[in-house]
Coordinates of C-alpha atoms and ligand atoms in Angstrom, one line a residue:
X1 CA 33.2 42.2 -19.4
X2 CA 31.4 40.2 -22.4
X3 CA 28.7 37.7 -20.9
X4 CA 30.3 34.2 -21.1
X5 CA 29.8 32.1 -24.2
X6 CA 26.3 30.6 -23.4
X7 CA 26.6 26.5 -24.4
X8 CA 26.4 24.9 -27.2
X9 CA 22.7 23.3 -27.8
X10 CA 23.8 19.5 -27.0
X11 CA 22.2 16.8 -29.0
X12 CA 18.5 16.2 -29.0
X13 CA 18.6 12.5 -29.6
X14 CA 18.4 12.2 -25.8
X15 CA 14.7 12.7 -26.2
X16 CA 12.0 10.5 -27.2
X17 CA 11.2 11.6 -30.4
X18 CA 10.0 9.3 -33.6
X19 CA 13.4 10.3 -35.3
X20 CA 15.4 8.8 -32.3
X21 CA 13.0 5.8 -31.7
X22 CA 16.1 3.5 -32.4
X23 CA 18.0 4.7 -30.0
X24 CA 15.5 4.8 -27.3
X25 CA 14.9 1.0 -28.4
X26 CA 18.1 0.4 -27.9
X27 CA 18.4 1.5 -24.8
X28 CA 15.4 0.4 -23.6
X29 CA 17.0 -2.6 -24.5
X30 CA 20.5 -2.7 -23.0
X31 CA 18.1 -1.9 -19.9
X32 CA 16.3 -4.8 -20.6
X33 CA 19.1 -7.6 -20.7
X34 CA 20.6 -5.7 -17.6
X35 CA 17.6 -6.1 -15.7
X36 CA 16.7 -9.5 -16.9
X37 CA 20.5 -11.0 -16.6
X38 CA 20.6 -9.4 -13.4
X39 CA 17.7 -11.4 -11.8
X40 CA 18.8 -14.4 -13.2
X41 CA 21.5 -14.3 -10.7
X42 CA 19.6 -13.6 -7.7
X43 CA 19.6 -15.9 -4.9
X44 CA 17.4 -14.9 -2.1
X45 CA 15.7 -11.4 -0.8
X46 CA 18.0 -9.5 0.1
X47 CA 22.0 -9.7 0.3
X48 CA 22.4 -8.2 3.7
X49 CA 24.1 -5.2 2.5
X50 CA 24.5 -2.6 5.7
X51 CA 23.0 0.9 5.9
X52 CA 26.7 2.7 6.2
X53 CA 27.9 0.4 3.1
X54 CA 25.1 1.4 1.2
X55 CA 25.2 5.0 2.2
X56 CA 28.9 5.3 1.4
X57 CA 28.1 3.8 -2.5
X58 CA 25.7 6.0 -3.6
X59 CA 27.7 9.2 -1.3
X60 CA 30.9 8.3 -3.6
X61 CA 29.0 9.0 -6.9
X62 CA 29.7 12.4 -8.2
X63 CA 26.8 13.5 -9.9
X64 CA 28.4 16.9 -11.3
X65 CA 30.3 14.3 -14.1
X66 CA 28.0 12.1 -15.9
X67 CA 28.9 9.3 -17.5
X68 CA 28.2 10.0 -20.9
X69 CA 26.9 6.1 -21.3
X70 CA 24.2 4.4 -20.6
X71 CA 26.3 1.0 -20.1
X72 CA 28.4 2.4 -18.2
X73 CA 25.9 4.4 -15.6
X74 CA 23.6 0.8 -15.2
X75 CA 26.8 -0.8 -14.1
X76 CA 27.1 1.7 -11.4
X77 CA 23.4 2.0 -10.5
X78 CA 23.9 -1.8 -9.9
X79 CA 27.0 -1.4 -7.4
X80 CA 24.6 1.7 -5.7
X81 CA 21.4 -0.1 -5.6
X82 CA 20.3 -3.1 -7.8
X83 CA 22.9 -5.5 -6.4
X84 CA 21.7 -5.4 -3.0
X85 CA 17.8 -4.7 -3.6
X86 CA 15.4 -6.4 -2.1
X87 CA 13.5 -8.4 -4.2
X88 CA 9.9 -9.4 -3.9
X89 CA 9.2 -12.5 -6.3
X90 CA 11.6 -14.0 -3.9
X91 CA 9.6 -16.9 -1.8
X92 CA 11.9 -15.5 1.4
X93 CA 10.8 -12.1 1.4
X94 CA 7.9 -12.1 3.8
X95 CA 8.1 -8.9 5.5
X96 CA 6.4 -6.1 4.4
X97 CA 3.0 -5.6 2.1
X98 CA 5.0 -5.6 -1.1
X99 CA 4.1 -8.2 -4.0
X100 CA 5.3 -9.6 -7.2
X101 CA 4.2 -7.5 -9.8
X102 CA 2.3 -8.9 -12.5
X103 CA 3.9 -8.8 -16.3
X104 CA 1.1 -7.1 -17.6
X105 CA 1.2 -4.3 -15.4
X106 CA 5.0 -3.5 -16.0
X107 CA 4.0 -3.5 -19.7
X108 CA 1.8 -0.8 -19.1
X109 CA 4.8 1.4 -17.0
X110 CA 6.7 1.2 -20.3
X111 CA 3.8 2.9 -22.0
X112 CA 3.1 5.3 -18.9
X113 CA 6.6 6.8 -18.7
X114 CA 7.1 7.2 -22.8
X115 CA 4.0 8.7 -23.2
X116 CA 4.0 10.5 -19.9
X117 CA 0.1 11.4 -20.6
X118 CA -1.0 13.3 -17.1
X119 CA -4.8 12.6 -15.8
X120 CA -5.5 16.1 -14.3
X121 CA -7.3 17.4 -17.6
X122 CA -8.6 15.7 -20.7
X123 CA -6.5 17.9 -22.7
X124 CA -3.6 15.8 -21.3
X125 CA -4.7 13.0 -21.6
X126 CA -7.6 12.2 -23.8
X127 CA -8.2 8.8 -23.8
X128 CA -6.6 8.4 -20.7
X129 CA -8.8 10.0 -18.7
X130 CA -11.8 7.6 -19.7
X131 CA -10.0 4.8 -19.2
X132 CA -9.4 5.5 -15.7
X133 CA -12.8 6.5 -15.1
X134 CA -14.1 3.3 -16.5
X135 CA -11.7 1.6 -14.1
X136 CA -13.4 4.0 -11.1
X137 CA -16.5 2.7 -12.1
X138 CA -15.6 -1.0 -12.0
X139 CA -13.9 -1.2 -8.9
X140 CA -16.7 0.7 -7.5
X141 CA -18.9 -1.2 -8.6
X142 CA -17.2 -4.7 -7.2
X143 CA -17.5 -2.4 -3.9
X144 CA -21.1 -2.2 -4.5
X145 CA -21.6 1.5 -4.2
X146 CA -24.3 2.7 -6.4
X147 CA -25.1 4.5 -9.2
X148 CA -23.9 8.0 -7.9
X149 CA -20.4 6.8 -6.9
X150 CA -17.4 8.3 -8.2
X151 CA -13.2 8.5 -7.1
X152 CA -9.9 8.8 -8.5
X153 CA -6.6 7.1 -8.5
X154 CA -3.9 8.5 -6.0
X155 CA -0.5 7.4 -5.0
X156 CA -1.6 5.1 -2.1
X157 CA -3.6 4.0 0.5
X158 CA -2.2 6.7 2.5
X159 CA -3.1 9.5 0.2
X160 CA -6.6 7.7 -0.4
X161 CA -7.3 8.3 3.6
X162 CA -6.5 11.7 3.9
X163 CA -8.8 12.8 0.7
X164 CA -11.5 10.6 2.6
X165 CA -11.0 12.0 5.5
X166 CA -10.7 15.8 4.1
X167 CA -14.3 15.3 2.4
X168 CA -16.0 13.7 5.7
X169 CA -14.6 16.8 7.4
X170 CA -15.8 19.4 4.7
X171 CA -19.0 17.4 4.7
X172 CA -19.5 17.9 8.3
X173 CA -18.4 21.5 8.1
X174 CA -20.4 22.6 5.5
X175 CA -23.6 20.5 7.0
X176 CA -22.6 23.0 10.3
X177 CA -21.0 26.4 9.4
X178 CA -21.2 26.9 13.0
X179 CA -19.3 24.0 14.2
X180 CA -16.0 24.3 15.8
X181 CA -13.5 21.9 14.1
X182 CA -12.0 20.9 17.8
X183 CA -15.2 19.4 18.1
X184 CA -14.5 16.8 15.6
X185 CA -13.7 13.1 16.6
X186 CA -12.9 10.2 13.9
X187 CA -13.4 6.5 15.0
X188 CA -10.4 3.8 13.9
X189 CA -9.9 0.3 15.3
X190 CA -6.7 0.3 17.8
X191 CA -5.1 -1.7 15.2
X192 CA -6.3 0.8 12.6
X193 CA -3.6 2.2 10.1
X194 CA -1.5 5.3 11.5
X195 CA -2.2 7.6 8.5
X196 CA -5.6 7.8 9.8
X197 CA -4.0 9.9 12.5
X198 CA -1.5 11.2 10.4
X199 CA -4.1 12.5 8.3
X200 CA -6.3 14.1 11.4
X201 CA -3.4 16.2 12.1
X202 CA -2.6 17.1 8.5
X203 CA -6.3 18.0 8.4
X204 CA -5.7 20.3 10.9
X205 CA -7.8 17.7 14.1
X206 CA -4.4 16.9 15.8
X207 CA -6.8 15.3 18.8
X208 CA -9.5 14.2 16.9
X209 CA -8.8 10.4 16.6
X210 CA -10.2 8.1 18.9
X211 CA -9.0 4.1 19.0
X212 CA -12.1 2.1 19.3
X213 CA -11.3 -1.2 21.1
X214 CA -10.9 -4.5 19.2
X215 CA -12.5 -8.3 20.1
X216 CA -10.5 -11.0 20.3
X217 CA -10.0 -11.9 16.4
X218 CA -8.7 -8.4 16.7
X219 CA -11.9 -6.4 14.7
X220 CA -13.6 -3.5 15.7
X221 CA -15.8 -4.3 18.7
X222 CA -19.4 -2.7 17.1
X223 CA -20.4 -2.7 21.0
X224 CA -17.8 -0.4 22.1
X225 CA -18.3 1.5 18.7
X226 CA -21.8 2.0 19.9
X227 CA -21.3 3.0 23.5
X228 CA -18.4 5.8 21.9
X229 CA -21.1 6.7 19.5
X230 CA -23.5 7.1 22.6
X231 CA -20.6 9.3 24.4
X232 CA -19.7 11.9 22.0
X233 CA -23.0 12.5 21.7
X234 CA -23.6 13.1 25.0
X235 CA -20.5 15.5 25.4
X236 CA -21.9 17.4 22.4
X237 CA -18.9 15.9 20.5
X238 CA -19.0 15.2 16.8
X239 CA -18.3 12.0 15.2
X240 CA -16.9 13.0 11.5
X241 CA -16.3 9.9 10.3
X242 CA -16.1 6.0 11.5
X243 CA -12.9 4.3 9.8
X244 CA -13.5 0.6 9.1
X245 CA -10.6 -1.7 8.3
X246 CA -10.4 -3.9 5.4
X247 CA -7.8 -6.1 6.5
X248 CA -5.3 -4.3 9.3
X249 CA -1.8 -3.8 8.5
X250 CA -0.6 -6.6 11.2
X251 CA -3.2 -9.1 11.5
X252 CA -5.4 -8.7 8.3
X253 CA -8.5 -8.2 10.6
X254 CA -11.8 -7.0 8.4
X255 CA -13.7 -5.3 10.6
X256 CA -18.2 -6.1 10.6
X257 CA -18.2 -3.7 8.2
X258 CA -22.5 -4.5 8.4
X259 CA -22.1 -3.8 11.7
X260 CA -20.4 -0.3 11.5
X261 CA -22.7 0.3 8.6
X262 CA -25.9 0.5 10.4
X263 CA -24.1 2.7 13.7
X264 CA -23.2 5.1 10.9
X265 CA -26.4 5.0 9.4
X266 CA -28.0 5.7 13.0
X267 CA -25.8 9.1 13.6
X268 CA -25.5 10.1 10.3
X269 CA -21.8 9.8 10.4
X270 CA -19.4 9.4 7.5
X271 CA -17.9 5.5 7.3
X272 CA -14.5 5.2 6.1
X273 CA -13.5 1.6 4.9
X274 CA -9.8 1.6 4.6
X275 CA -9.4 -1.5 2.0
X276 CA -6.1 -1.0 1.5
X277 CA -4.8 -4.5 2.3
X278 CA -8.3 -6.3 1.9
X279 CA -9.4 -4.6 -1.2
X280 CA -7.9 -8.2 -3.3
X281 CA -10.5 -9.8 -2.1
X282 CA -13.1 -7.8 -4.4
X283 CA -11.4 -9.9 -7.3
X284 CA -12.0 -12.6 -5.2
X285 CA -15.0 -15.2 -6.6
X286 CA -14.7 -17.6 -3.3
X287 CA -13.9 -14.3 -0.3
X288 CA -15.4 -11.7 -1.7
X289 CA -18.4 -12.1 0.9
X290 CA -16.0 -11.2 3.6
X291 CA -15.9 -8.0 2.4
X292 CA -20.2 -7.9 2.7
X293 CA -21.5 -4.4 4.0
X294 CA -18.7 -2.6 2.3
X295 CA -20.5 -0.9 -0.4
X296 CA -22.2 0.6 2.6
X297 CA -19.3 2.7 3.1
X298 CA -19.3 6.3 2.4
X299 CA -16.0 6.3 1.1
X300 CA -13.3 3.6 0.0
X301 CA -9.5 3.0 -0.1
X302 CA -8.5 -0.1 -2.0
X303 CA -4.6 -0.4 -2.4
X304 CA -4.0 -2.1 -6.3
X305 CA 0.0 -1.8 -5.3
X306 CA -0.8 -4.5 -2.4
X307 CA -3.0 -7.4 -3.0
X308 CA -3.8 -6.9 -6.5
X309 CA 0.0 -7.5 -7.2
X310 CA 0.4 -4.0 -8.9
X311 CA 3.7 -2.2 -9.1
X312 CA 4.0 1.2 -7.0
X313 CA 2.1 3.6 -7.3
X314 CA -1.3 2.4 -7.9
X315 CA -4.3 3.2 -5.1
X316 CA -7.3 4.4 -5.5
X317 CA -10.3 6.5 -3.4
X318 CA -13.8 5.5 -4.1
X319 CA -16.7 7.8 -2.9
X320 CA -20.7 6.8 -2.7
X321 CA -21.9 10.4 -3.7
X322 CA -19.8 11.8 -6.7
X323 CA -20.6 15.1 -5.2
X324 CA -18.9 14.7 -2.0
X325 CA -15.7 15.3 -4.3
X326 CA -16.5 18.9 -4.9
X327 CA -14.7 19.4 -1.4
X328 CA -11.5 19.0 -3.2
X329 CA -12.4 20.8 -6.3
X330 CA -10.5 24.1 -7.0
X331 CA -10.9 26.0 -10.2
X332 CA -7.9 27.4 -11.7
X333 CA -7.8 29.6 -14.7
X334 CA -5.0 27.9 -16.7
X335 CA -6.7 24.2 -16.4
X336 CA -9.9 23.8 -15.3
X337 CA -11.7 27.3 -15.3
X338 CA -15.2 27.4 -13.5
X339 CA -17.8 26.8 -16.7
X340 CA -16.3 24.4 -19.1
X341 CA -17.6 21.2 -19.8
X342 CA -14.0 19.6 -20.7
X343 CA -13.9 16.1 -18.4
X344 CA -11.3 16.5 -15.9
X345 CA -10.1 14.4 -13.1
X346 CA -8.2 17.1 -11.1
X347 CA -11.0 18.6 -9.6
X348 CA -11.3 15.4 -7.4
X349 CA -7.6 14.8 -6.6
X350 CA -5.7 16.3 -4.6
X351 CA -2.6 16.3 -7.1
X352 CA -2.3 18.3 -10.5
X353 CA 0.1 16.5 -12.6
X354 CA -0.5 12.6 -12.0
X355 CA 0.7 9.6 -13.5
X356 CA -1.2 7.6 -15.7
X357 CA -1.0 4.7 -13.1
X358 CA -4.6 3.4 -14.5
X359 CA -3.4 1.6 -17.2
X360 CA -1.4 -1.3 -15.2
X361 CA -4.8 -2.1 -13.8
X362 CA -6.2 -2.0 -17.6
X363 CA -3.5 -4.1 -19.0
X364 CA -3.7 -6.5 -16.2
X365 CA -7.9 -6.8 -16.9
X366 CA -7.7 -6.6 -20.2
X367 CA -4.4 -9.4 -20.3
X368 CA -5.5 -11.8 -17.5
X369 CA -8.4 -10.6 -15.8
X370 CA -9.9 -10.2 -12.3
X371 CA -10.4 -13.9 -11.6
X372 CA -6.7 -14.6 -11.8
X373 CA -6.2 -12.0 -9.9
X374 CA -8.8 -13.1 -7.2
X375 CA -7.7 -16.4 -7.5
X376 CA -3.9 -15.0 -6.2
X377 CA -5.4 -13.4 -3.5
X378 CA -7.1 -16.2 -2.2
X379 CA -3.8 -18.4 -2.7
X380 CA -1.6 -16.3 -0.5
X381 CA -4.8 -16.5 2.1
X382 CA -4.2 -20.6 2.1
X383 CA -0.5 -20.2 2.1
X384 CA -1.4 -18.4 5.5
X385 CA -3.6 -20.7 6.9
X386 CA -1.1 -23.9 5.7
X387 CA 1.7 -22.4 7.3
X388 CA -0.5 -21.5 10.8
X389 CA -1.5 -25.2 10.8
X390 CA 2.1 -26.5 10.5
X391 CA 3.4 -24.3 13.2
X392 CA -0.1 -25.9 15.5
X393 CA 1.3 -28.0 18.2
X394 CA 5.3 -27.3 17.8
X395 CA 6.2 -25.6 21.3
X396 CA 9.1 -23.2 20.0
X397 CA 7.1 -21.8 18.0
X398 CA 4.2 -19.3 19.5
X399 CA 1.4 -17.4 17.1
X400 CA -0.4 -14.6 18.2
X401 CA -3.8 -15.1 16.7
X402 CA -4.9 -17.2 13.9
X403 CA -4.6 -15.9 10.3
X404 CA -7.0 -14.2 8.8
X405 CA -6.0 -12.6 4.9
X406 CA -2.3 -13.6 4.5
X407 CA -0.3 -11.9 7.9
X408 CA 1.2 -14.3 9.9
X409 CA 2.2 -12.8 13.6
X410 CA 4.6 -15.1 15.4
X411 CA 7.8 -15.2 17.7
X412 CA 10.2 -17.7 18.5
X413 CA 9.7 -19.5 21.8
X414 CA 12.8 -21.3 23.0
X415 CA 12.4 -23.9 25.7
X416 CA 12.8 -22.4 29.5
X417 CA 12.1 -19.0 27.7
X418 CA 9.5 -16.3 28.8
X419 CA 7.5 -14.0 27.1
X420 CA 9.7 -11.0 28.2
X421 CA 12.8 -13.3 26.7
X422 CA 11.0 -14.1 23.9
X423 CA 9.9 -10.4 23.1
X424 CA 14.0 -9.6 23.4
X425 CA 14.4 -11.6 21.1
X426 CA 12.4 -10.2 18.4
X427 CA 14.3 -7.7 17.3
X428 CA 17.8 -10.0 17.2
X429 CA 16.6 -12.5 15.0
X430 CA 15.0 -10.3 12.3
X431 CA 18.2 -8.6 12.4
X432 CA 20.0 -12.1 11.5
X433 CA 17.6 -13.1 9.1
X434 CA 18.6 -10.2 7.6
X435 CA 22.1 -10.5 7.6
X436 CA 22.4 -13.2 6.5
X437 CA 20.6 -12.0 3.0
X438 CA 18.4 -15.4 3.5
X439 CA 15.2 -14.5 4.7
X440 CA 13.0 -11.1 5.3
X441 CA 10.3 -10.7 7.7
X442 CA 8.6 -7.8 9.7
X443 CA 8.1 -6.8 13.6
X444 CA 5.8 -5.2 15.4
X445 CA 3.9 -5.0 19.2
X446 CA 1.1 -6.4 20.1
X447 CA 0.1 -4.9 23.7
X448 CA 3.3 -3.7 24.4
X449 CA 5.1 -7.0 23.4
X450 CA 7.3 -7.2 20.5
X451 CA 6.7 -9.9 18.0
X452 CA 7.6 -10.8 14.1
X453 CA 5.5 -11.4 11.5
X454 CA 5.4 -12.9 7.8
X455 CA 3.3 -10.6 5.0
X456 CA 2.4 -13.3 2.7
X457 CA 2.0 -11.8 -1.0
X458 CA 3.7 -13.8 -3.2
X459 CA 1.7 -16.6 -4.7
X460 CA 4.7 -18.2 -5.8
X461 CA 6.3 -18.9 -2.4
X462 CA 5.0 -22.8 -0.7
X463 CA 4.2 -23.5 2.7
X464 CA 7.9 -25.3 2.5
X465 CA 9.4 -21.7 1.7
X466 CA 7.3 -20.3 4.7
X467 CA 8.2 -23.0 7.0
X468 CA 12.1 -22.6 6.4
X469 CA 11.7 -19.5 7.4
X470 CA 10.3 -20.1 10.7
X471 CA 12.9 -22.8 11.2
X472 CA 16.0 -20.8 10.6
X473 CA 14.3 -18.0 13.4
X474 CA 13.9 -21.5 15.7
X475 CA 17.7 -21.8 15.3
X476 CA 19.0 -18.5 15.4
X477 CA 16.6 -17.3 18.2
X478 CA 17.5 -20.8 20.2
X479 CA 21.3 -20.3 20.0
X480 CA 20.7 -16.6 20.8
X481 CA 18.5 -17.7 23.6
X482 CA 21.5 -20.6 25.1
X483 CA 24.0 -18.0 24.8
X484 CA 22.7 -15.5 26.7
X485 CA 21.4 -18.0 29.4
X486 CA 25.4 -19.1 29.2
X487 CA 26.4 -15.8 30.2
X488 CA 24.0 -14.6 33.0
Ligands
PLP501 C1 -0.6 -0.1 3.5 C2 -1.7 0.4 4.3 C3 -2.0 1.8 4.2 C4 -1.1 2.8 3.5 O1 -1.1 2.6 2.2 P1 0.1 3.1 1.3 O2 -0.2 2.7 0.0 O3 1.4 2.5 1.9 O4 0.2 4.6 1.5 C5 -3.2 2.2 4.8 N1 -4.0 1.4 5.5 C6 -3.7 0.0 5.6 C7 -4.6 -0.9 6.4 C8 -2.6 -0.5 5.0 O5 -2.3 -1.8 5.1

């Protein structure tokens, strides 16, 4: 039998290419209007859509039969997902640590994914590479790290804590040949971030994380730090690394960062600060104190997709010694070969081909600057604080702690209620927030107890906008509340 026909070569004016720049103008711009005439008609968050409605859209596309048209295949990415997104310039959506993105940062993405330049070697990227090396050097040096420091950019703040985590364990392993890795313990705040743990185990130190108690603003307790520190020693453990929080995921707790400084200093241990959530405040002119003793830190995550109002991905790992790296350094013949003096950034990442995510951070310097930038932050920190002293004194209405970077945790206290009703409750009136496509907020537990919270990135949103929120819970959870006391 003759081999079948192999295809005819289809047109090439898919590609960007100079002699198809007007058609990738074009429809870059039919995207454009579809985008922008699409959020002229949003109305809140979220529409409410279900998880079977929305699974049963996107399962009835057949992708085996394009389209053929870019019109055409935006309308039905719109009935799949855009329709029913959740959007985050929305002054309702308070859930999650999502922000508005800033303009000048989704004028860089245009650039990032036309280009498609990729940061592991210079010889992909040129320019590129300096630019986010300069941008390394800035932020470390708003950490305060000193002249040795180095880092890279990386897809988040959970990829950041795994690559600080990998080099305090190679660091204590190559200090210690001898050393048996089960040996190993890491230090986090109870309320520290799971991927601490969930990088232990992916470092192969399934047991190694220990939760160091918290006071009652919910930081690290330096005392109970110190008598762990004490302990470990004394049971010929070995402490790897201390993880400091920059703002915790529920409560926006900074840990003393001083304070953890000078235990790590006293046994030599690695210290972590996860800035994930906090890190905004280095663009901050009025907070940026709350972050003092951070440049202590061995190593540094600061999250630019979270409170520096960047769009996803955009993170960063900052070290103190740039040769602390080397424990992610691998040489490999076809891109970096051992004896070169070609600039890369792969040997300190632990990706190959990465996005030129950088240059929303440049764009967004270079456009508006840090101060703006700071000056966000510390708006969504007031919005937190208005909010908190509204809901003072209104009995249905019960907070947790007192806000400290822009987290609100909260529940809904109906009269005659108790805690145990009030924790059932929890989950029912997200759900109808929800539902109802008005409003978006968050859950969690707080010593076993369930409770919601409010995320507040989104300079835009008032204390009014908060506040409605909070009242529509009152309602819902009230009825829900009435109802059930009805029925029993
Ligand atoms: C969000 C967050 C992380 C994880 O960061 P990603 O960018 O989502 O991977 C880690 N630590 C803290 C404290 C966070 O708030």
């Amino acid at each position: 039998m003759p081999p079948p026909p192999s295809p005819a070569l289809p047109p090439l004016h898919h590609f960007f290419h100079p002699a198809h720049a007007h058609k990738y103008a074009a429809t870059v711009r039919l995207g454009l209007d579809h985008l922008v005439s699409t959020l002229g008609r949003v109305t809140g968050p979220a529409t409410g859509r279900t998880p079977e409605d929305a699974d049963r859209r996107v399962a009835a596309v057949d992708l085996d039969h394009p389209l053929g048209d870019a019109a055409a295949a935006l309308e039905e990415m719109s009935r799949v997902w855009l329709d029913d997104t959740v959007w985050f310039h929305e002054p309702r959506y308070a859930a999650h640590l999502n922000c508005p993105v800033l303009v000048p940062a989704l004028l860089a993405e245009l650039f990032i994914a036309a280009v498609n330049p990729s940061l592991d070697t210079f010889d992909q990227s040129v320019g590129a590479t300096f630019v986010e090396r300069a941008l390394v050097d800035w932020t470390a040096g708003r950490v305060g790290l000193g002249p040795r420091a180095d880092g890279v950019f990386t897809s988040g703040g959970s990829q950041s804590n795994l690559q600080a985590l990998q080099l305090a364990r190679d660091r204590a392993l190559t200090r210690d040949p001898g050393l048996d890795p089960a040996r190993l313990r890491v230090l986090v705040s109870q309320d520290g971030h799971f991927s601490v743990a969930k990088s232990a185990r992916l470092l192969g130190l399934p047991d190694a994380v220990l939760g160091v108690p918290v006071d009652a603003d919910r930081r690290m307790d330096p005392a109970a730090l110190a008598r762990t520190l004490d302990q470990l020693r004394d049971l010929g453990l070995v402490p790897m690394a201390v993880v400091g929080t920059a703002g915790t995921t529920d409560f926006g707790a900074i840990d003393p960062l001083a304070d953890l400084a000078d235990l790590c200093a006293r046994h030599d241990t690695w210290l972590h600060v996860d800035a994930s959530y906090g890190g905004g405040l280095l663009a901050s002119r009025r907070d940026r104190h709350r972050l003092d003793g951070v440049g202590r830190a061995d190593s540094v995550t600061v999250d630019f997709h979270k409170t520096w109002f960047q769009p996803v991905s955009a993170s960063a790992v900052l070290v103190r010694e740039r040769d602390d790296l080397r424990h992610v350094t691998w040489h490999a013949d076809y891109l970096n070969p051992r004896g070169t003096d070609r600039p890369d950034q792969v040997g300190k990442s632990l990706q190959t081909t990465r996005r030129f995510d950088a240059l929303k951070l440049w764009l967004t310097l270079r456009i508006i600057g840090a101060d703006t930038v700071g000056a966000y932050v510390d708006s969504v920190t007031d919005l937190a604080h208005d909010v908190a002293d509204a809901v003072e004194g209104r009995p249905e209405l019960e907070l947790a702690a007192p806000p400290q970077l822009s987290t609100l945790v909260w529940r809904v206290r109906p009269r005659g209620s108790t805690p145990e009703d009030a924790s059932a409750l929890v989950p029912r009136v997200r759900q109808a927030l929800y539902d109802r496509g008005g409003a978006m907020v968050a859950a969690t537990k707080v010593d076993g107890a369930a409770w919601l919270k409010v995320t507040l990135l989104n300079p835009m949103a008032t204390a009014d906008d908060v506040l409605g929120i909070l009242d529509d819970a009152v309602v819902l959870g009230t009825r829900m509340h009435r109802d059930r006391a009805e029925v029993a």
